[in-house]
Amino acid sequence: MDTVVKKLLHESGETFADEAGISLKDQPAALFKLLVLANLLSARISSDIALSAARELFAAGGGTARGMSKLTWQERVDALGRGHYVRYDESTASRLGDTAQIVQDKYKGDLRRLAIEAERDPGKAADLLQEFPGIGPTGVDIFCREAQSIWPWLRPYVDGQVKKGAERLGLPTDADELASKVPAKDMARLSAALVRVARDKKLADTVKAA
């Protein structure tokens, strides 16, 4: 493993799911939590606030599609407020309620069914994910970057943000070349770290100084 890659994973190799307290597994609750996180991170708001809001929603009982549906709109707004996600709290509370309903109605509460419906094809999965309110191309990238740790058929998932981070560190931007730098199981960690590098020049400089 490259010295730069090793340093990067040591400095910033925590996935966003890990940071939000999601133990990511190929299971209904974990996948729903990841979808909620992707929704929150899609807004023009700091990732720290989005992560805090996700933790508050999960603590309030919104960690499954059924649990999110059982929360009232006001309870979702209040949870988002406790996470300081105040600029988009009302519209997001509505979107998350709608999202939970779609997951229950279309996928019987289990997003593993989305993988089956997509025939484990990343392009088809992207189309299905964008049926959820609030999930556009950015949300798809967030979800798939993280989900590649448990859905091998998404690997290597390398989007524009990851490429920007790789470029800053002088790493390859080709998906397969970049993926060859780490074991398959670490691709989601590398992707998350490179997204942070893309957003934080100081981090890039620290890693390059290794």
Short mmCIF file of C-alpha atoms in Angstrom, two decimals:
data_model
loop_
_atom_site.label_atom_id
_atom_site.label_comp_id
_atom_site.label_asym_id
_atom_site.label_seq_id
_atom_site.Cartn_x
_atom_site.Cartn_y
_atom_site.Cartn_z
CA MET A 1 0.00 0.00 0.00
CA ASP A 2 1.31 3.49 -0.91
CA THR A 3 2.63 5.60 1.97
CA VAL A 4 0.16 8.35 1.01
CA VAL A 5 -2.79 5.94 0.97
CA LYS A 6 -1.75 4.41 4.29
CA LYS A 7 -1.43 7.86 5.88
CA LEU A 8 -4.76 8.92 4.39
CA LEU A 9 -6.61 5.92 5.78
CA HIS A 10 -4.98 6.46 9.18
CA GLU A 11 -5.92 10.17 9.23
CA SER A 12 -9.40 10.07 7.69
CA GLY A 13 -10.36 6.50 6.88
CA GLU A 14 -13.62 6.48 8.81
CA THR A 15 -16.66 6.11 6.58
CA PHE A 16 -19.49 8.61 6.96
CA ALA A 17 -21.73 5.72 8.02
CA ASP A 18 -19.30 4.87 10.84
CA GLU A 19 -19.24 8.52 11.88
CA ALA A 20 -23.04 8.56 12.02
CA GLY A 21 -23.00 5.49 14.28
CA ILE A 22 -24.25 3.13 11.56
CA SER A 23 -22.81 -0.37 11.71
CA LEU A 24 -23.17 -0.97 8.00
CA LYS A 25 -24.35 -4.47 7.15
CA ASP A 26 -26.46 -5.96 4.38
CA GLN A 27 -29.52 -5.69 6.59
CA PRO A 28 -32.76 -3.65 6.37
CA ALA A 29 -32.15 -1.25 9.29
CA ALA A 30 -28.56 -0.43 8.34
CA LEU A 31 -29.45 0.16 4.70
CA PHE A 32 -32.37 2.41 5.64
CA LYS A 33 -30.11 4.42 7.96
CA LEU A 34 -27.64 4.84 5.09
CA LEU A 35 -30.44 6.12 2.84
CA VAL A 36 -31.43 8.66 5.52
CA LEU A 37 -27.80 9.73 5.87
CA ALA A 38 -27.43 10.14 2.09
CA ASN A 39 -30.55 12.31 2.12
CA LEU A 40 -29.23 14.53 4.91
CA LEU A 41 -25.74 14.84 3.42
CA SER A 42 -27.19 15.86 0.05
CA ALA A 43 -28.26 19.28 1.32
CA ARG A 44 -26.03 22.34 1.19
CA ILE A 45 -25.12 21.99 4.83
CA SER A 46 -21.98 20.91 6.66
CA SER A 47 -21.39 17.18 6.93
CA ASP A 48 -20.93 17.53 10.71
CA ILE A 49 -24.46 18.90 11.06
CA ALA A 50 -25.89 16.22 8.74
CA LEU A 51 -24.18 13.50 10.77
CA SER A 52 -25.44 14.98 14.04
CA ALA A 53 -28.98 15.16 12.65
CA ALA A 54 -28.79 11.53 11.53
CA ARG A 55 -27.75 10.43 15.02
CA GLU A 56 -30.64 12.40 16.56
CA LEU A 57 -33.18 10.85 14.17
CA PHE A 58 -31.92 7.34 14.89
CA ALA A 59 -31.98 7.99 18.65
CA ALA A 60 -35.60 9.17 18.31
CA GLY A 61 -36.57 5.86 16.71
CA GLY A 62 -36.15 6.72 13.03
CA GLY A 63 -33.59 4.02 12.28
CA THR A 64 -36.00 1.83 10.31
CA ALA A 65 -38.62 2.62 7.70
CA ARG A 66 -41.38 1.65 10.11
CA GLY A 67 -39.81 3.63 12.95
CA MET A 68 -39.42 6.74 10.80
CA SER A 69 -43.07 6.45 9.72
CA LYS A 70 -44.19 6.20 13.34
CA LEU A 71 -42.50 9.48 14.22
CA THR A 72 -44.78 12.44 13.72
CA TRP A 73 -43.69 15.19 11.36
CA GLN A 74 -43.05 17.40 14.40
CA GLU A 75 -40.95 14.71 16.09
CA ARG A 76 -38.79 14.51 12.97
CA VAL A 77 -38.48 18.31 12.88
CA ASP A 78 -37.50 18.33 16.57
CA ALA A 79 -34.84 15.63 16.06
CA LEU A 80 -33.39 17.56 13.11
CA GLY A 81 -33.39 20.69 15.25
CA ARG A 82 -31.45 18.95 18.02
CA GLY A 83 -28.86 18.11 15.37
CA HIS A 84 -28.85 21.81 14.33
CA TYR A 85 -30.21 20.86 10.90
CA VAL A 86 -32.50 23.87 11.10
CA ARG A 87 -32.31 25.43 7.66
CA TYR A 88 -33.96 22.50 5.93
CA ASP A 89 -35.73 20.88 8.88
CA GLU A 90 -39.37 21.16 7.78
CA SER A 91 -38.91 20.07 4.15
CA THR A 92 -36.50 17.30 5.20
CA ALA A 93 -38.94 16.01 7.82
CA SER A 94 -41.56 15.66 5.09
CA ARG A 95 -39.12 14.00 2.67
CA LEU A 96 -37.99 11.46 5.23
CA GLY A 97 -41.58 10.54 6.02
CA ASP A 98 -42.26 10.03 2.30
CA THR A 99 -39.04 8.06 1.91
CA ALA A 100 -39.97 5.72 4.76
CA GLN A 101 -43.38 5.13 3.16
CA ILE A 102 -41.83 4.26 -0.22
CA VAL A 103 -39.38 1.84 1.43
CA GLN A 104 -42.29 0.10 3.15
CA ASP A 105 -44.66 0.10 0.17
CA LYS A 106 -42.23 -0.73 -2.64
CA TYR A 107 -39.53 -2.73 -0.84
CA LYS A 108 -41.45 -4.18 2.13
CA GLY A 109 -39.13 -2.24 4.45
CA ASP A 110 -36.02 -3.94 3.06
CA LEU A 111 -33.66 -2.13 0.67
CA ARG A 112 -31.96 -5.40 -0.22
CA ARG A 113 -34.94 -5.71 -2.55
CA LEU A 114 -33.69 -2.61 -4.35
CA ALA A 115 -30.46 -4.44 -5.16
CA ILE A 116 -32.48 -7.33 -6.55
CA GLU A 117 -34.75 -5.05 -8.58
CA ALA A 118 -31.67 -3.26 -9.95
CA GLU A 119 -30.27 -6.66 -10.97
CA ARG A 120 -27.12 -5.59 -9.12
CA ASP A 121 -26.41 -3.03 -11.82
CA PRO A 122 -25.04 0.32 -10.52
CA GLY A 123 -26.82 2.34 -13.22
CA LYS A 124 -30.19 0.77 -12.50
CA ALA A 125 -29.61 1.17 -8.76
CA ALA A 126 -28.94 4.89 -9.31
CA ASP A 127 -32.25 5.25 -11.15
CA LEU A 128 -34.15 3.48 -8.36
CA LEU A 129 -32.46 5.52 -5.63
CA GLN A 130 -33.50 8.74 -7.36
CA GLU A 131 -37.14 7.74 -6.93
CA PHE A 132 -36.74 8.73 -3.26
CA PRO A 133 -37.51 12.42 -2.60
CA GLY A 134 -34.35 14.38 -1.90
CA ILE A 135 -32.03 11.86 -3.54
CA GLY A 136 -30.47 13.18 -6.72
CA PRO A 137 -27.09 12.37 -8.31
CA THR A 138 -25.27 13.63 -5.20
CA GLY A 139 -27.34 11.42 -2.90
CA VAL A 140 -26.78 8.44 -5.19
CA ASP A 141 -23.02 8.99 -5.01
CA ILE A 142 -23.09 9.24 -1.22
CA PHE A 143 -25.19 6.08 -0.84
CA CYS A 144 -23.19 4.02 -3.34
CA ARG A 145 -19.76 5.15 -2.09
CA GLU A 146 -20.65 3.83 1.34
CA ALA A 147 -22.72 0.81 0.26
CA GLN A 148 -19.85 -0.58 -1.81
CA SER A 149 -18.44 -1.91 1.47
CA ILE A 150 -21.33 -4.39 1.69
CA TRP A 151 -22.51 -4.57 -1.94
CA PRO A 152 -19.44 -5.79 -3.88
CA TRP A 153 -21.26 -5.31 -7.20
CA LEU A 154 -20.95 -1.54 -6.72
CA ARG A 155 -17.14 -1.68 -6.54
CA PRO A 156 -15.21 0.29 -7.36
CA TYR A 157 -17.59 3.23 -6.96
CA VAL A 158 -15.57 6.34 -7.75
CA ASP A 159 -17.41 9.61 -8.33
CA GLY A 160 -16.33 13.17 -9.07
CA GLN A 161 -15.60 14.07 -5.43
CA VAL A 162 -13.41 11.00 -4.97
CA LYS A 163 -11.55 11.80 -8.19
CA LYS A 164 -10.99 15.38 -7.05
CA GLY A 165 -9.47 14.14 -3.79
CA ALA A 166 -7.31 11.60 -5.63
CA GLU A 167 -6.06 14.30 -7.98
CA ARG A 168 -5.08 16.51 -5.04
CA LEU A 169 -2.91 13.72 -3.66
CA GLY A 170 -1.45 12.67 -6.99
CA LEU A 171 -3.30 9.34 -6.89
CA PRO A 172 -4.86 7.77 -9.99
CA THR A 173 -8.35 8.96 -10.89
CA ASP A 174 -9.16 5.85 -12.90
CA ALA A 175 -11.54 3.75 -10.80
CA ASP A 176 -9.76 0.42 -11.26
CA GLU A 177 -6.29 1.89 -10.75
CA LEU A 178 -7.41 3.66 -7.59
CA ALA A 179 -9.12 0.51 -6.30
CA SER A 180 -5.89 -1.43 -6.78
CA LYS A 181 -4.30 0.69 -4.03
CA VAL A 182 -6.35 -0.95 -1.25
CA PRO A 183 -7.99 -4.29 -0.41
CA ALA A 184 -11.57 -4.39 -1.75
CA LYS A 185 -12.98 -4.17 1.78
CA ASP A 186 -11.29 -0.78 2.26
CA MET A 187 -12.59 0.90 -0.90
CA ALA A 188 -15.44 2.65 0.94
CA ARG A 189 -12.96 3.94 3.55
CA LEU A 190 -10.62 5.22 0.85
CA SER A 191 -13.53 6.90 -0.96
CA ALA A 192 -14.74 8.66 2.20
CA ALA A 193 -11.20 9.85 2.97
CA LEU A 194 -10.74 11.21 -0.55
CA VAL A 195 -14.04 13.09 -0.33
CA ARG A 196 -12.71 14.78 2.82
CA VAL A 197 -9.48 15.64 0.98
CA ALA A 198 -11.51 17.14 -1.88
CA ARG A 199 -13.19 19.46 0.62
CA ASP A 200 -10.19 20.21 2.84
CA LYS A 201 -6.91 21.41 1.33
CA LYS A 202 -5.22 21.40 4.76
CA LEU A 203 -5.93 17.68 5.10
CA ALA A 204 -4.50 17.13 1.62
CA ASP A 205 -1.35 18.99 2.58
CA THR A 206 -1.02 17.01 5.83
CA VAL A 207 -1.31 13.70 4.01
CA LYS A 208 1.11 14.73 1.26
CA ALA A 209 3.65 15.72 3.90
CA ALA A 210 3.81 12.09 5.05
#
